[in-house]
Amino acid sequence: MKSLRILSGIAGVLVSLLSPQLIACDEWCGHFVAGVDVGYESRSGHINLNLANTAGTVTGAKSQKLADSGTIYGLLGGYQLWYKNWFGGLEGHVDFNRYENARRFVTQLTALGTLNSEAQHIQHNRYGVTARLGLNVPPFFMPYIKGGAEYSKNTINVAVVGVDQFAYNKNHWAWIVGLGVEVPFFSEKTSLRLEYNYKQSSRFTWTDSLDTLRGTHTYKPHVHQAKFAWTWNFI
């Protein structure tokens, strides 16, 4: 009986925190929203190197997978509209991360044999805009889908030890699709979100003509991301 009373007490606390204080409008209504988030993401892609010397006598090709993962944190803000139990809105966000590592591998070059190589993809602060569409599902769940785009500065460093090294810089866009669930926390003014996002970048293509090597190279990364956010509704 004592354990049952403890469980009942815990359930009561959870119900009071996640109380059904959902916003609902018989007609259109709206409000601003702001928040902070933390998360974890995994990024991977294949960098394809096609190398040749200026005389064309030394050639090589290499497809190498680059993979990184780590924590992120960020800010969000936007405007949300309600109509009956449906909601939707437009939000902007900025994400910060610094988990990139250099990946070592070997490159086979004709006449020079196997050489140690290294590649690194550095993605700077990311700025995005996304749209959300969701539904109030009683007693207090708000599932939603989202989509948008994200902009960032990218640096790709590649080195073939003893032969060549170069860096490629570009401001780049990526597409975002995701889904999540939001629940009120204490009141309708604050809420918690848990969401998953998938990001696909368009292909990076660049030409290297530095030092002793030249060639055309490509790289196309994609990202899996999980986020937890706390938001404030200005109502």
CSV table of C-alpha atoms in Angstrom, one decimal, residues 32-205:
chain,number,residue,atom,x,y,z
A,32,PHE,CA,5.3,34.9,-30.2
A,33,VAL,CA,7.5,32.0,-28.9
A,34,ALA,CA,11.2,31.9,-27.8
A,35,GLY,CA,13.3,29.1,-26.4
A,36,VAL,CA,16.6,27.4,-25.8
A,37,ASP,CA,17.6,23.8,-26.8
A,38,VAL,CA,20.3,21.2,-26.5
A,39,GLY,CA,20.8,18.1,-28.5
A,40,TYR,CA,23.0,15.4,-30.1
A,41,GLU,CA,23.7,14.9,-33.8
A,42,SER,CA,25.5,12.5,-36.1
A,43,ARG,CA,27.0,13.7,-39.4
A,44,SER,CA,28.4,11.5,-42.2
A,45,GLY,CA,29.2,11.7,-45.9
A,46,HIS,CA,31.8,10.5,-48.5
A,47,ILE,CA,34.5,12.8,-49.7
A,48,ASN,CA,35.6,11.8,-53.2
A,49,LEU,CA,39.1,12.9,-54.2
A,50,ASN,CA,40.3,12.8,-57.9
A,51,LEU,CA,44.0,13.8,-58.0
A,52,ALA,CA,46.5,14.4,-60.8
A,53,ASN,CA,49.8,16.2,-61.0
A,54,THR,CA,50.4,19.1,-63.5
A,55,ALA,CA,52.1,16.7,-66.0
A,56,GLY,CA,49.3,14.2,-65.7
A,57,THR,CA,51.6,11.3,-64.8
A,58,VAL,CA,50.5,10.9,-61.2
A,59,THR,CA,46.9,10.1,-60.6
A,60,GLY,CA,44.7,8.8,-57.9
A,61,ALA,CA,41.1,8.5,-56.7
A,62,LYS,CA,39.8,8.0,-53.3
A,63,SER,CA,36.3,7.8,-51.7
A,64,GLN,CA,36.5,8.2,-47.9
A,65,LYS,CA,33.7,8.3,-45.4
A,66,LEU,CA,33.8,11.2,-43.0
A,67,ALA,CA,31.7,10.8,-39.8
A,68,ASP,CA,31.4,13.0,-36.7
A,69,SER,CA,29.0,13.2,-33.8
A,70,GLY,CA,28.6,15.4,-30.7
A,71,THR,CA,26.5,17.7,-28.7
A,72,ILE,CA,24.9,21.0,-29.9
A,73,TYR,CA,23.0,23.9,-28.3
A,74,GLY,CA,21.1,26.8,-29.7
A,75,LEU,CA,18.3,29.4,-29.6
A,76,LEU,CA,14.9,29.6,-31.3
A,77,GLY,CA,12.2,32.2,-31.8
A,78,GLY,CA,9.2,32.8,-34.0
A,79,TYR,CA,5.4,33.2,-34.3
A,80,GLN,CA,2.8,30.6,-33.8
A,81,LEU,CA,-0.9,30.6,-35.0
A,82,TRP,CA,-3.8,28.6,-33.6
A,83,TYR,CA,-7.1,27.6,-35.1
A,84,LYS,CA,-9.3,25.3,-33.0
A,85,ASN,CA,-6.9,22.4,-32.2
A,86,TRP,CA,-4.5,23.0,-35.1
A,87,PHE,CA,-1.4,25.0,-34.8
A,88,GLY,CA,1.4,26.2,-37.1
A,89,GLY,CA,4.1,28.7,-37.3
A,90,LEU,CA,7.4,30.0,-38.6
A,91,GLU,CA,10.5,29.9,-36.5
A,92,GLY,CA,14.2,30.9,-36.8
A,93,HIS,CA,17.1,29.2,-35.0
A,94,VAL,CA,20.8,29.3,-34.5
A,95,ASP,CA,22.8,26.2,-33.6
A,96,PHE,CA,26.3,26.1,-32.2
A,97,ASN,CA,28.7,23.1,-32.3
A,98,ARG,CA,32.4,22.3,-32.3
A,99,TYR,CA,32.7,18.5,-32.5
A,100,GLU,CA,34.5,18.1,-35.8
A,101,ASN,CA,37.5,15.8,-35.9
A,102,ALA,CA,40.2,15.2,-38.6
A,103,ARG,CA,39.9,11.8,-40.2
A,104,ARG,CA,43.0,10.0,-41.3
A,105,PHE,CA,43.1,7.6,-44.2
A,106,VAL,CA,45.4,6.5,-47.1
A,107,THR,CA,45.5,7.5,-50.7
A,108,GLN,CA,46.9,5.4,-53.5
A,109,LEU,CA,48.7,7.5,-56.1
A,110,THR,CA,50.2,6.1,-59.3
A,111,ALA,CA,54.0,6.2,-59.2
A,112,LEU,CA,54.0,7.4,-55.6
A,113,GLY,CA,52.3,4.5,-53.9
A,114,THR,CA,50.3,4.7,-50.7
A,115,LEU,CA,50.3,8.0,-48.9
A,116,ASN,CA,48.9,9.1,-45.5
A,117,SER,CA,46.0,11.6,-45.9
A,118,GLU,CA,43.7,13.6,-43.7
A,119,ALA,CA,40.3,15.3,-44.1
A,120,GLN,CA,38.2,17.5,-41.9
A,121,HIS,CA,34.8,19.2,-42.4
A,122,ILE,CA,34.3,22.3,-40.1
A,123,GLN,CA,30.8,23.7,-40.0
A,124,HIS,CA,30.4,27.0,-38.3
A,125,ASN,CA,27.3,28.5,-36.6
A,126,ARG,CA,24.1,27.4,-38.4
A,127,TYR,CA,21.2,29.7,-39.1
A,128,GLY,CA,17.8,28.2,-40.1
A,129,VAL,CA,14.2,28.9,-40.8
A,130,THR,CA,11.5,26.2,-40.4
A,131,ALA,CA,7.8,25.9,-40.6
A,132,ARG,CA,5.7,23.8,-38.1
A,133,LEU,CA,2.3,22.2,-38.4
A,134,GLY,CA,0.7,20.3,-35.5
A,135,LEU,CA,-2.4,19.1,-33.7
A,136,ASN,CA,-3.5,19.4,-30.1
A,137,VAL,CA,-4.3,15.8,-29.0
A,138,PRO,CA,-5.9,15.7,-25.5
A,139,PRO,CA,-5.1,15.5,-22.7
A,140,PHE,CA,-1.8,17.3,-23.3
A,141,PHE,CA,0.2,16.1,-26.4
A,142,MET,CA,1.0,18.3,-29.3
A,143,PRO,CA,2.7,16.2,-32.1
A,144,TYR,CA,4.0,18.2,-35.1
A,145,ILE,CA,6.0,18.0,-38.3
A,146,LYS,CA,8.4,20.6,-39.6
A,147,GLY,CA,10.5,21.5,-42.6
A,148,GLY,CA,12.8,24.3,-43.7
A,149,ALA,CA,16.4,25.3,-44.6
A,150,GLU,CA,19.6,26.1,-42.8
A,151,TYR,CA,22.6,28.2,-43.8
A,152,SER,CA,26.2,28.0,-42.6
A,153,LYS,CA,29.8,28.6,-43.5
A,154,ASN,CA,31.8,25.4,-44.2
A,155,THR,CA,35.5,24.7,-44.4
A,156,ILE,CA,36.9,21.4,-45.8
A,157,ASN,CA,40.5,20.7,-45.1
A,158,VAL,CA,42.3,18.0,-47.1
A,159,ALA,CA,46.0,17.0,-46.8
A,160,VAL,CA,48.0,14.3,-48.7
A,161,VAL,CA,51.1,14.1,-46.5
A,162,GLY,CA,54.2,15.2,-48.3
A,163,VAL,CA,52.4,16.0,-51.6
A,164,ASP,CA,49.6,18.6,-51.2
A,165,GLN,CA,47.2,20.2,-48.9
A,166,PHE,CA,44.3,22.6,-49.5
A,167,ALA,CA,41.2,24.2,-47.8
A,168,TYR,CA,37.8,24.8,-49.4
A,169,ASN,CA,35.5,27.4,-48.0
A,170,LYS,CA,31.9,27.9,-48.9
A,171,ASN,CA,28.6,29.4,-47.5
A,172,HIS,CA,26.1,26.6,-48.0
A,173,TRP,CA,22.4,25.7,-47.6
A,174,ALA,CA,20.9,22.4,-46.3
A,175,TRP,CA,17.3,21.2,-46.2
A,176,ILE,CA,15.6,20.1,-43.0
A,177,VAL,CA,12.7,17.8,-42.3
A,178,GLY,CA,11.6,16.7,-38.8
A,179,LEU,CA,8.9,15.6,-36.4
A,180,GLY,CA,8.4,16.0,-32.7
A,181,VAL,CA,6.0,16.4,-29.8
A,182,GLU,CA,5.4,19.4,-27.5
A,183,VAL,CA,3.8,19.3,-24.0
A,184,PRO,CA,2.9,22.1,-21.6
A,185,PHE,CA,5.0,22.5,-18.5
A,186,PHE,CA,3.5,24.1,-15.4
A,187,SER,CA,1.2,26.3,-17.6
A,188,GLU,CA,0.2,27.1,-21.1
A,189,LYS,CA,3.0,29.7,-21.2
A,190,THR,CA,5.9,27.2,-21.0
A,191,SER,CA,6.4,24.0,-22.9
A,192,LEU,CA,8.9,21.2,-23.6
A,193,ARG,CA,9.7,19.8,-27.0
A,194,LEU,CA,11.4,16.6,-28.1
A,195,GLU,CA,12.1,16.3,-31.8
A,196,TYR,CA,14.1,14.5,-34.5
A,197,ASN,CA,15.5,16.3,-37.6
A,198,TYR,CA,17.1,15.1,-40.7
A,199,LYS,CA,19.4,17.5,-42.7
A,200,GLN,CA,20.6,16.9,-46.3
A,201,SER,CA,23.2,19.3,-47.8
A,202,SER,CA,23.6,19.8,-51.5
A,203,ARG,CA,26.9,18.5,-53.0
A,204,PHE,CA,30.1,20.4,-52.4
A,205,THR,CA,32.2,20.4,-55.6
